[in-house]
XYZ file of C-alpha atoms in Angstrom:
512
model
C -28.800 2.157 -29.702
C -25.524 3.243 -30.785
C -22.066 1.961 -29.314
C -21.268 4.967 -27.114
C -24.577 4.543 -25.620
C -24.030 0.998 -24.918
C -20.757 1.409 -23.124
C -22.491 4.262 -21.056
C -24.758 1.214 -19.830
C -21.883 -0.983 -18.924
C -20.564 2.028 -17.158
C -23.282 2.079 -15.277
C -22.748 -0.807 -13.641
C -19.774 0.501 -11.709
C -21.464 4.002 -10.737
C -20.926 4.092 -6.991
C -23.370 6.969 -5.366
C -23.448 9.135 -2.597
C -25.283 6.917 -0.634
C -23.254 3.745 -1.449
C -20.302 5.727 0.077
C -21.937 6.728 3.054
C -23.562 2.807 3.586
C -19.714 1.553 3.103
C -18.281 3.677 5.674
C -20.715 2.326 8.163
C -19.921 -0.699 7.591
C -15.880 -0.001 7.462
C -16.273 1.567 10.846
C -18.014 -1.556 12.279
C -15.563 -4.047 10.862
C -12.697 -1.883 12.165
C -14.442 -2.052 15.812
C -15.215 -5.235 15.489
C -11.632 -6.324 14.529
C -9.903 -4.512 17.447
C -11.935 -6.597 19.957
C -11.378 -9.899 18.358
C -8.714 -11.614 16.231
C -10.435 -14.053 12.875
C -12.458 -11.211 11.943
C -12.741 -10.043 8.002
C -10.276 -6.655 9.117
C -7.205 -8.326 10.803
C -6.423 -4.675 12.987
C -3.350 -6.503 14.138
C -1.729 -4.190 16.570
C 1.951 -3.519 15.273
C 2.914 -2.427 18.717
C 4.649 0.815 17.507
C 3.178 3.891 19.995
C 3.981 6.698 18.596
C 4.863 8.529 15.006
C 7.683 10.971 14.450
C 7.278 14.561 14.387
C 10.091 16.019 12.302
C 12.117 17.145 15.148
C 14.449 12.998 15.225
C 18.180 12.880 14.551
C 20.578 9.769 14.160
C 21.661 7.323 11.526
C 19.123 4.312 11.365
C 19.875 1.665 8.978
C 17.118 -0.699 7.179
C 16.791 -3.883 5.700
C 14.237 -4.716 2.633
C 13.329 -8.296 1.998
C 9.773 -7.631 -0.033
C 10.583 -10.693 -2.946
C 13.514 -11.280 -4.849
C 15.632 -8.584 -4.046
C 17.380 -7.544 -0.719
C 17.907 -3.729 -0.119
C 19.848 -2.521 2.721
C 19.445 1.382 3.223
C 21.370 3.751 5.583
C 19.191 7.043 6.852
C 20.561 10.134 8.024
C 17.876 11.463 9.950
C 18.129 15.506 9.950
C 16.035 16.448 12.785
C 14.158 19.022 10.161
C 11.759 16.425 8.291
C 14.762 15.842 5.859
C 16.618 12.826 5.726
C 19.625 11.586 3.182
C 19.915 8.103 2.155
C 22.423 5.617 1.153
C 21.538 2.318 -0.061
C 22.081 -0.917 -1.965
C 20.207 -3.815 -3.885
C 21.516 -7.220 -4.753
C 19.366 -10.250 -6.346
C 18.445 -12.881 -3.984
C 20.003 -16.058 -5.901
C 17.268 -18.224 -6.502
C 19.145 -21.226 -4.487
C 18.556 -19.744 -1.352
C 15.237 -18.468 -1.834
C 14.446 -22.516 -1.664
C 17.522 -23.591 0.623
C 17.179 -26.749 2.713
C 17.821 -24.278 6.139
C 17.261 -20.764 6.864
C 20.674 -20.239 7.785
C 21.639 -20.398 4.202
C 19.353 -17.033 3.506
C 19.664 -15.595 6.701
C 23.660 -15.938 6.881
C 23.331 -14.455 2.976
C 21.332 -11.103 4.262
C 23.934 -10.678 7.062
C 26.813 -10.408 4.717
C 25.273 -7.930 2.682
C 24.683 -6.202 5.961
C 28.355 -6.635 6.676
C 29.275 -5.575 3.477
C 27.216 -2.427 3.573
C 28.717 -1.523 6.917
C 32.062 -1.461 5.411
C 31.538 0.915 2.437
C 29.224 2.973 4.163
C 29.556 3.145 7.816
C 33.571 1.718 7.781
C 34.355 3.759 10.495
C 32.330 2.656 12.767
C 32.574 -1.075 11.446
C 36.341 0.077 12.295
C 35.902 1.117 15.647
C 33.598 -1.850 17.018
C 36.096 -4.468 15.962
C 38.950 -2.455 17.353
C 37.123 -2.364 20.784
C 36.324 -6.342 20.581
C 39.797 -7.108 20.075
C 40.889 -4.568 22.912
C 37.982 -5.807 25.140
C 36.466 -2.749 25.697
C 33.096 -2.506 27.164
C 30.500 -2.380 24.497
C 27.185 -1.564 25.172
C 23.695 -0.386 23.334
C 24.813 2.920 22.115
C 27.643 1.536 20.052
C 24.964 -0.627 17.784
C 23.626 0.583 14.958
C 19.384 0.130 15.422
C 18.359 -1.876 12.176
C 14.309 -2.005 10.988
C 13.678 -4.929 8.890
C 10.946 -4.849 6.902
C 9.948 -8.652 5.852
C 7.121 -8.496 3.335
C 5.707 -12.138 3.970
C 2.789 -13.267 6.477
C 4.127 -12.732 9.455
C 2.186 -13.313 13.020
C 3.709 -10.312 14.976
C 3.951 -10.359 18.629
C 6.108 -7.563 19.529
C 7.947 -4.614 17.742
C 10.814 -7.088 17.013
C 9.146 -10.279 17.563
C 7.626 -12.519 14.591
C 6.925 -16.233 13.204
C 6.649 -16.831 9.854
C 3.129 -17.865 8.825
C 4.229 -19.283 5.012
C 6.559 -18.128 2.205
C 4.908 -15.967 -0.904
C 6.381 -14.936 -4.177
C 9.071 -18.369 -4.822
C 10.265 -18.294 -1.605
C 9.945 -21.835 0.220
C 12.332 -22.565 3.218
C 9.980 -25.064 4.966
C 12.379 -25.016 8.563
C 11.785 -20.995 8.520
C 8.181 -21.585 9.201
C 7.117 -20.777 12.722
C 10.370 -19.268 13.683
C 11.125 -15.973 14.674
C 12.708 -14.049 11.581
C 13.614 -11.262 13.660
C 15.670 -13.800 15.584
C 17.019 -15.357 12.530
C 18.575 -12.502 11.241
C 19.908 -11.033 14.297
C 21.601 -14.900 14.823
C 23.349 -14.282 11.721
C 24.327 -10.795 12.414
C 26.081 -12.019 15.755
C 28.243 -15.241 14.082
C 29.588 -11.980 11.985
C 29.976 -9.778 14.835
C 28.634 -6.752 13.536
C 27.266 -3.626 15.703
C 23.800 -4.008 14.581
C 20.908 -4.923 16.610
C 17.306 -5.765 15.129
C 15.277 -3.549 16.997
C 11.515 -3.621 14.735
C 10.152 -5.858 12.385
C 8.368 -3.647 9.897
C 5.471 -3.489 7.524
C 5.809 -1.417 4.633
C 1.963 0.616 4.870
C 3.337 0.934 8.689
C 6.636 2.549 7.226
C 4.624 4.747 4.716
C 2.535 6.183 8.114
C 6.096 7.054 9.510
C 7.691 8.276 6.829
C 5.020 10.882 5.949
C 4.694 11.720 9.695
C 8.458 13.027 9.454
C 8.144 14.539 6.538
C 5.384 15.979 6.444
C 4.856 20.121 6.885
C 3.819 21.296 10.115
C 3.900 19.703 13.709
C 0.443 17.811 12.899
C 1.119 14.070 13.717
C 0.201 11.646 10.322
C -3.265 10.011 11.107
C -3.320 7.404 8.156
C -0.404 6.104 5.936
C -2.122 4.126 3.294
C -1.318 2.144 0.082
C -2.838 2.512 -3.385
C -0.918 0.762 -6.254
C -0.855 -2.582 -7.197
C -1.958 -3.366 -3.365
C -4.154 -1.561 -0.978
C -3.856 -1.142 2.848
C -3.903 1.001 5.183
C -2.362 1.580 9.152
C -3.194 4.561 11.469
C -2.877 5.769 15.123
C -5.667 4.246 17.078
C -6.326 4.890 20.668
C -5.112 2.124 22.954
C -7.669 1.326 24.739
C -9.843 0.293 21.911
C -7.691 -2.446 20.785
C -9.235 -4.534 23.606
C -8.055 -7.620 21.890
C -4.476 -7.136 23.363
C -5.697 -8.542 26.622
C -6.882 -11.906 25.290
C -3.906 -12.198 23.010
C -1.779 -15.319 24.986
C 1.595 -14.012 23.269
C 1.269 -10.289 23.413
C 4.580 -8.423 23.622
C 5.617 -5.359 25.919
C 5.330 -2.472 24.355
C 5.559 1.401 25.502
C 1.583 2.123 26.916
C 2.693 5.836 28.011
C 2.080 7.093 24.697
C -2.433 6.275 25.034
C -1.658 5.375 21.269
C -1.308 1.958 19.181
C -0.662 1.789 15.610
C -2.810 -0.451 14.060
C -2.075 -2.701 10.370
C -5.813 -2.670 9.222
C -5.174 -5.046 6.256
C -8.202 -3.618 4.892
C -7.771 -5.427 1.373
C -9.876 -7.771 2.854
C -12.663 -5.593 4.231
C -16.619 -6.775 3.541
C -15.076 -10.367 1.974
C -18.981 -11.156 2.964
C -19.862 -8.859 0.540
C -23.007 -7.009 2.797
C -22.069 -3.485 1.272
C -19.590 -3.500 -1.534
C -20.513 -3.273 -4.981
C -20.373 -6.170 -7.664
C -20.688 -6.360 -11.624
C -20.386 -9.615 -13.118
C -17.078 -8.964 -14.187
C -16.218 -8.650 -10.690
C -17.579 -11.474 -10.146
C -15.915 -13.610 -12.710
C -12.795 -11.998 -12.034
C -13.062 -13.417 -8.215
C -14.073 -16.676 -9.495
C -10.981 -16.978 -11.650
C -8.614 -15.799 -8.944
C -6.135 -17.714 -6.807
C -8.037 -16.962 -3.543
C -11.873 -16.653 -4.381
C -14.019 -14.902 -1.854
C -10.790 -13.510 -0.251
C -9.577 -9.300 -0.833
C -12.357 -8.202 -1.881
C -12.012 -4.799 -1.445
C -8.588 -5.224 -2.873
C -10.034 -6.648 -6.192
C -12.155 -3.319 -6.929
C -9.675 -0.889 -5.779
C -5.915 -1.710 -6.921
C -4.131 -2.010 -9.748
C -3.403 -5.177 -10.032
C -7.017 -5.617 -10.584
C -8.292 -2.681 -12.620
C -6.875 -4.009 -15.932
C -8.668 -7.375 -15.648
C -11.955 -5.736 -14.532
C -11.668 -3.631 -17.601
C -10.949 -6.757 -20.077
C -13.770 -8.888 -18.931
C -16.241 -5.438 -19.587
C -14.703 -5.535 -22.926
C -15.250 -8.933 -23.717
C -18.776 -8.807 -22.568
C -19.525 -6.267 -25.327
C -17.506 -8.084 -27.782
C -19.003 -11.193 -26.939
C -22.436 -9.592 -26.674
C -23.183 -9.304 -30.552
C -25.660 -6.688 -29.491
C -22.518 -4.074 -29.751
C -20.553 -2.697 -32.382
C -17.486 -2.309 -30.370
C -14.593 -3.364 -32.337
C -16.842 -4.424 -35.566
C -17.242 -2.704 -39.038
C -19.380 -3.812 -41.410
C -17.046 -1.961 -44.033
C -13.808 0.143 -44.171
C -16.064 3.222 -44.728
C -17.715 2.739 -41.699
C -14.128 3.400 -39.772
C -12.462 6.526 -39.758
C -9.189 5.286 -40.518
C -10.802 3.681 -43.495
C -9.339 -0.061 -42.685
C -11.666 -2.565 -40.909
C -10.352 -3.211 -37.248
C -9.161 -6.703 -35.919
C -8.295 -8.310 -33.114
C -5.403 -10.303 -33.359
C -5.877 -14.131 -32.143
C -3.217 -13.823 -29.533
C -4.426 -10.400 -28.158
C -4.339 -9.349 -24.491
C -7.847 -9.408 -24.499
C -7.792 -13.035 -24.326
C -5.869 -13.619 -21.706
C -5.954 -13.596 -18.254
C -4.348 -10.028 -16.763
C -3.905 -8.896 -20.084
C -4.255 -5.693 -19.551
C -2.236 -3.599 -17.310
C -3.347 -0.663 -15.569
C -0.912 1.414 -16.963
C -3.324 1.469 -20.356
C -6.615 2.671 -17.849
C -3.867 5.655 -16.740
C -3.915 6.534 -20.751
C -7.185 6.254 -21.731
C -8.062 7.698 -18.757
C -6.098 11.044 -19.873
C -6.432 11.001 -23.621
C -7.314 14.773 -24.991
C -6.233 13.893 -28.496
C -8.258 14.665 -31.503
C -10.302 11.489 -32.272
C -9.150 9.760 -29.383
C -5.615 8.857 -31.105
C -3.841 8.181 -28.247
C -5.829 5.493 -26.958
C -6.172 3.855 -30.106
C -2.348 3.643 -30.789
C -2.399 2.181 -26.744
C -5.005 -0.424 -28.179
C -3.024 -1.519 -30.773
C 0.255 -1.566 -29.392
C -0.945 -3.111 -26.373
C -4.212 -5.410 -26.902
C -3.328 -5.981 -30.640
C -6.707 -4.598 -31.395
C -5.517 -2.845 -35.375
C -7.846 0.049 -36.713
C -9.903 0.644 -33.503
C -11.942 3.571 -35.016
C -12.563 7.080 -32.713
C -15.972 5.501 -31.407
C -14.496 2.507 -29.984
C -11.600 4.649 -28.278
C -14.237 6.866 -27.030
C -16.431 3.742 -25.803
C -13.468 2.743 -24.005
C -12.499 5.959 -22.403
C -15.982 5.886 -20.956
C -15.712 2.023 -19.529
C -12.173 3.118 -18.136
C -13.224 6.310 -16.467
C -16.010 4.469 -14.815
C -13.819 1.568 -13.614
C -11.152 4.091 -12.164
C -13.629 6.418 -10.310
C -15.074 3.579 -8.764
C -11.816 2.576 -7.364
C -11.150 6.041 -6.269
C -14.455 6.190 -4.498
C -14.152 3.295 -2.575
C -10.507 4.650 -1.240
C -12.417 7.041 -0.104
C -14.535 4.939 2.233
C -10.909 3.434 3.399
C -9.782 7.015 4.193
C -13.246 8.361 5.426
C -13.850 5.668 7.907
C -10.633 6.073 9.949
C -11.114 9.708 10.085
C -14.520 9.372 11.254
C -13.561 6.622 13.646
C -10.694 7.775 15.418
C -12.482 10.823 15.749
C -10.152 13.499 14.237
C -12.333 15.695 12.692
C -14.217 16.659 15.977
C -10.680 18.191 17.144
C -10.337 21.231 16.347
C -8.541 24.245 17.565
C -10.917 26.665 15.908
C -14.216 26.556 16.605
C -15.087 30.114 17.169
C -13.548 30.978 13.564
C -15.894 31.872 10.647
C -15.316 28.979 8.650
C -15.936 31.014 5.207
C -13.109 33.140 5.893
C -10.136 31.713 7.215
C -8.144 29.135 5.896
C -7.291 26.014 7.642
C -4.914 26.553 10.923
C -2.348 23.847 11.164
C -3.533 22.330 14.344
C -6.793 21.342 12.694
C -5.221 19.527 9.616
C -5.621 15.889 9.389
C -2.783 14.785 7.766
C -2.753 11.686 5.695
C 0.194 9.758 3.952
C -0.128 7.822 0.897
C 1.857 5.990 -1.592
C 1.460 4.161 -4.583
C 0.893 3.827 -8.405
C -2.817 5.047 -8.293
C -2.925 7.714 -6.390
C 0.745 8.645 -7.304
C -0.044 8.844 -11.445
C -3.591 7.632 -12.015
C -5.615 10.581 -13.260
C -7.877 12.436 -11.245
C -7.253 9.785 -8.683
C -6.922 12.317 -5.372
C -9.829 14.312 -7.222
C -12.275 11.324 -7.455
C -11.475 10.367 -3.581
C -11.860 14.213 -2.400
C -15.016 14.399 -4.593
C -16.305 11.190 -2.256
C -15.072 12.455 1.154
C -17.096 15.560 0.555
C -20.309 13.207 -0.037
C -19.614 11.588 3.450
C -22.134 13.050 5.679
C -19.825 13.298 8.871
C -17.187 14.701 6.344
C -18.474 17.283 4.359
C -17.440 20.488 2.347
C -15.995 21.864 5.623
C -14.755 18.346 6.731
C -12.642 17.623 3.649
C -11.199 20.974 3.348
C -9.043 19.631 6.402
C -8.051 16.702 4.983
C -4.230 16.983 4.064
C -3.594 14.587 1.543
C 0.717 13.557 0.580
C 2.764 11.460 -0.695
C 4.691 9.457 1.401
C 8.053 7.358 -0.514
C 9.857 4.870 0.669
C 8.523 3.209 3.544
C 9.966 0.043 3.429
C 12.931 1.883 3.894
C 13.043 5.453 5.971
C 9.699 4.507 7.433
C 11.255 1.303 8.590
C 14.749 3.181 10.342
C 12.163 5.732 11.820
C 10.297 2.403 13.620
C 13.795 1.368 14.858
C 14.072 4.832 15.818
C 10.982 4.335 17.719
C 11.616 1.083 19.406
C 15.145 1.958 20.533
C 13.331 4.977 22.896
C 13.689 7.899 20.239
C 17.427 7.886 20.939
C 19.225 8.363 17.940
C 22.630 5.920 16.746
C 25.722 6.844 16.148
């Protein structure tokens, strides 16, 4: 058996059919249930106790804050009231002494000064105008504030719009007194010793922003089901119906929130859907890959779909047919035998070696290499994996691992996406039901409208193509089903999406 044959084997091994997709959705609708009644379950479904999306039609100036790891952002958005926004914004490094200060005044009082700062350049007139009326005494109330979302990309137990304790520091943050408190609080504490007209009104999670910001954005009046992440992450957060997230009456620390709306927004966290691992699929690379993680048995779905993962999946495939003997992948008996007439190496210290060596970016070329004899790719191997001479064959036998590894991924969104159609029953609204199908296109009011955002589906090839392809398969889907299915990209929601949620929470009123 030759070496193009054998990497069609290990492809194999990630071929995700028909009826795999339809068995996953199944089961992605029952953990979804199953985590809206109950909290501890494998789908968190924490409610994020935001009611309703935008529709295009919201005006004001919104500002937002970003704290997602070692960089603050604070943004400024002009909403337009005709799905167009402008924004103003600005990024300073988050000194590493306050990222582990003894108090969380130190980094609290630090993200208030750049708000303070901001205000200034940006907004100086009305930074002008609210000191001017504190020193004159003049009655200030709500509308002179400026609404602020804050979007605080740490575990967070949420328990209202604006309400959250901090569950533990991530990426080389650790402020032990922070934990537990409030960091809506925190900030807003800060924001007061400096007097500023800014009030915290929603503590924000970015796929919750990315739902938002494509809701505002996007064309027609068609509300955004789904807002969901595909890069180096994956999640997902969509409009459920109230009164399924029964769960809200057992919670002890609940928050108000607006129930005139019918709706909840809900933050599936769906990275860690089927941890249990009843329905999704497994290689042994996936496998080993878990294994040597820094939370085995935990994101499971996360470690076959996003990119941070991809790239290792790929290497260990590699190595298995390196290691195997049985291949010839990388191995010439002569220089004849290669096509660039030089015997390949690997060089000692290569990628391939070592832990998340590869990056997905090199699946995203391989994936789209047209060049004659594969050239492409085999420049990407040896600038990248230090893998010198790679002949045409073994660029072609890892185009084929690659395309398998990054389908799969693709198919599985499509579960994801597939499921919360199916379960929040979208599809079985329609405003046309006495049209012939065959000969009309889609009417607006029948679109389901989903907002996504990310490296994969943003620049992975074929990436929207594979996950269409899927949806199709899906037999409460289908042909018809899919055709309705509005797929767009959705920027920024850490930062528009997050001023639209203070839009929200302040009663849709706009600032000044």
């Amino acid at each position: 058996m030759g070496l193009i044959d054998d990497a069609r084997m290990v492809a194999a091994e990630f071929e995700y059919s028909a009826d795999d997709v339809n068995k996953g959705v199944k089961e992605f609708i029952r953990q979804m249930d199953e985590g809206l009644q109950e909290t501890g379950k494998s789908m968190s479904q924490i409610p994020t106790y935001v009611t309703a999306v935008p529709n295009g039609t919201e005006k004001g100036v919104y500002l937002a804050v970003d704290l997602g790891g070692t960089n603050f952002r604070v943004c400024s958005i002009k909403l337009n009231g005709d799905t167009t926004f402008s924004l103003t914004q600005s990024k300073v490094a988050i000194p590493h002494e306050l990222m582990v200060a003894k108090t969380s005044k130190e980094l609290f009082s630090f993200l208030a000064k750049q708000i303070e700062s901001f205000l200034k350049i940006h907004h100086s007139d009305h930074f002008e105008e609210h000191h001017q009326r504190r020193q004159n005494g003049a009655e200030i109330t709500d509308e002179h504030f400026l609404q602020l979302g804050f979007t605080f990309s740490f575990p967070i137990h949420q328990i209202s719009i604006n309400k959250g304790h901090l569950i533990r520091w991530t990426k080389g943050f650790d402020i032990a007194d922070a934990i537990g408190k409030d960091v809506c609080s925190l900030l807003q504490s800060e924001i007061d010793a400096l007097h500023l007209p800014v009030k915290v009104a929603a503590l924000v999670n970015d796929t919750v922003g990315t739902l938002m910001a494509r809701s505002y954005t996007s064309p027609g009046k068609t509300g955004t089901l789904l807002g969901a992440i595909f890069g180096t992450g994956t999640n997902g957060a969509y409009v459920e119906k109230l009164e399924k997230v029964t769960k809200l009456k057992k919670m002890k620390e609940g928050g108000d929130f607006d129930a005139s709306t019918g709706n909840m927004i809900v933050n599936t966290e769906w990275g860690s859907f089927d941890n249990e691992m009843s329905v999704l699929p497994n290689t042994p690379y996936d496998t080993a890959l878990d294994k040597d993680s820094n939370n085995p048995g935990i994101q499971m779905f996360e470690k076959r779909v996003s990119g941070m993962f991809l790239g290792e999946v790929l290497r260990r495939a590699i190595l298995s047919m390196i290691k195997d003997g049985m291949t010839e992948l990388f191995k010439d008996e002569s220089s004849g035998t290669n096509d660039v007439h030089s015997t390949c190496t690997i060089a000692d210290d290569s990628p391939l070696y070592k832990q998340w060596g590869i990056d997905t970016s090199f699946l995203s070329i391989a994936h789209e290499d047209q060049s004659a004899g594969h050239h492409i790719t085999r420049q990407a191997l040896n600038r990248d994996l230090g893998v010198d001479a790679a002949s045409s064959e073994d660029a072609q036998a890892i185009k084929i691992l690659v395309e398998a590894i990054g389908k799969r991924s693709a198919r599985l969104s499509a579960v994801a996406i597939g499921a919360v159609i199916i379960s929040t029953g979208n599809l079985s609204l329609t405003a046309g039901d006495g049209r012939d199908e065959e000969e009309k296109a889609v009417l607006e009011e029948d679109v389901v409208d989903i907002g996504v955002d990310g490296s994969l589906v943003e620049y992975y090839p074929r990436f929207e193509e594979y996950i269409r392809e899927a949806l199709r398969e899906i037999e409460s889907i289908g042909e018809k089903g899919e055709k309705r299915i509005r797929i767009g990209i959705a920027k920024d929601g850490s930062g528009v999406g997050a001023a639209l949620i203070a839009l929200v929470a302040g009663g849709r009123e706009g600032g000044s």
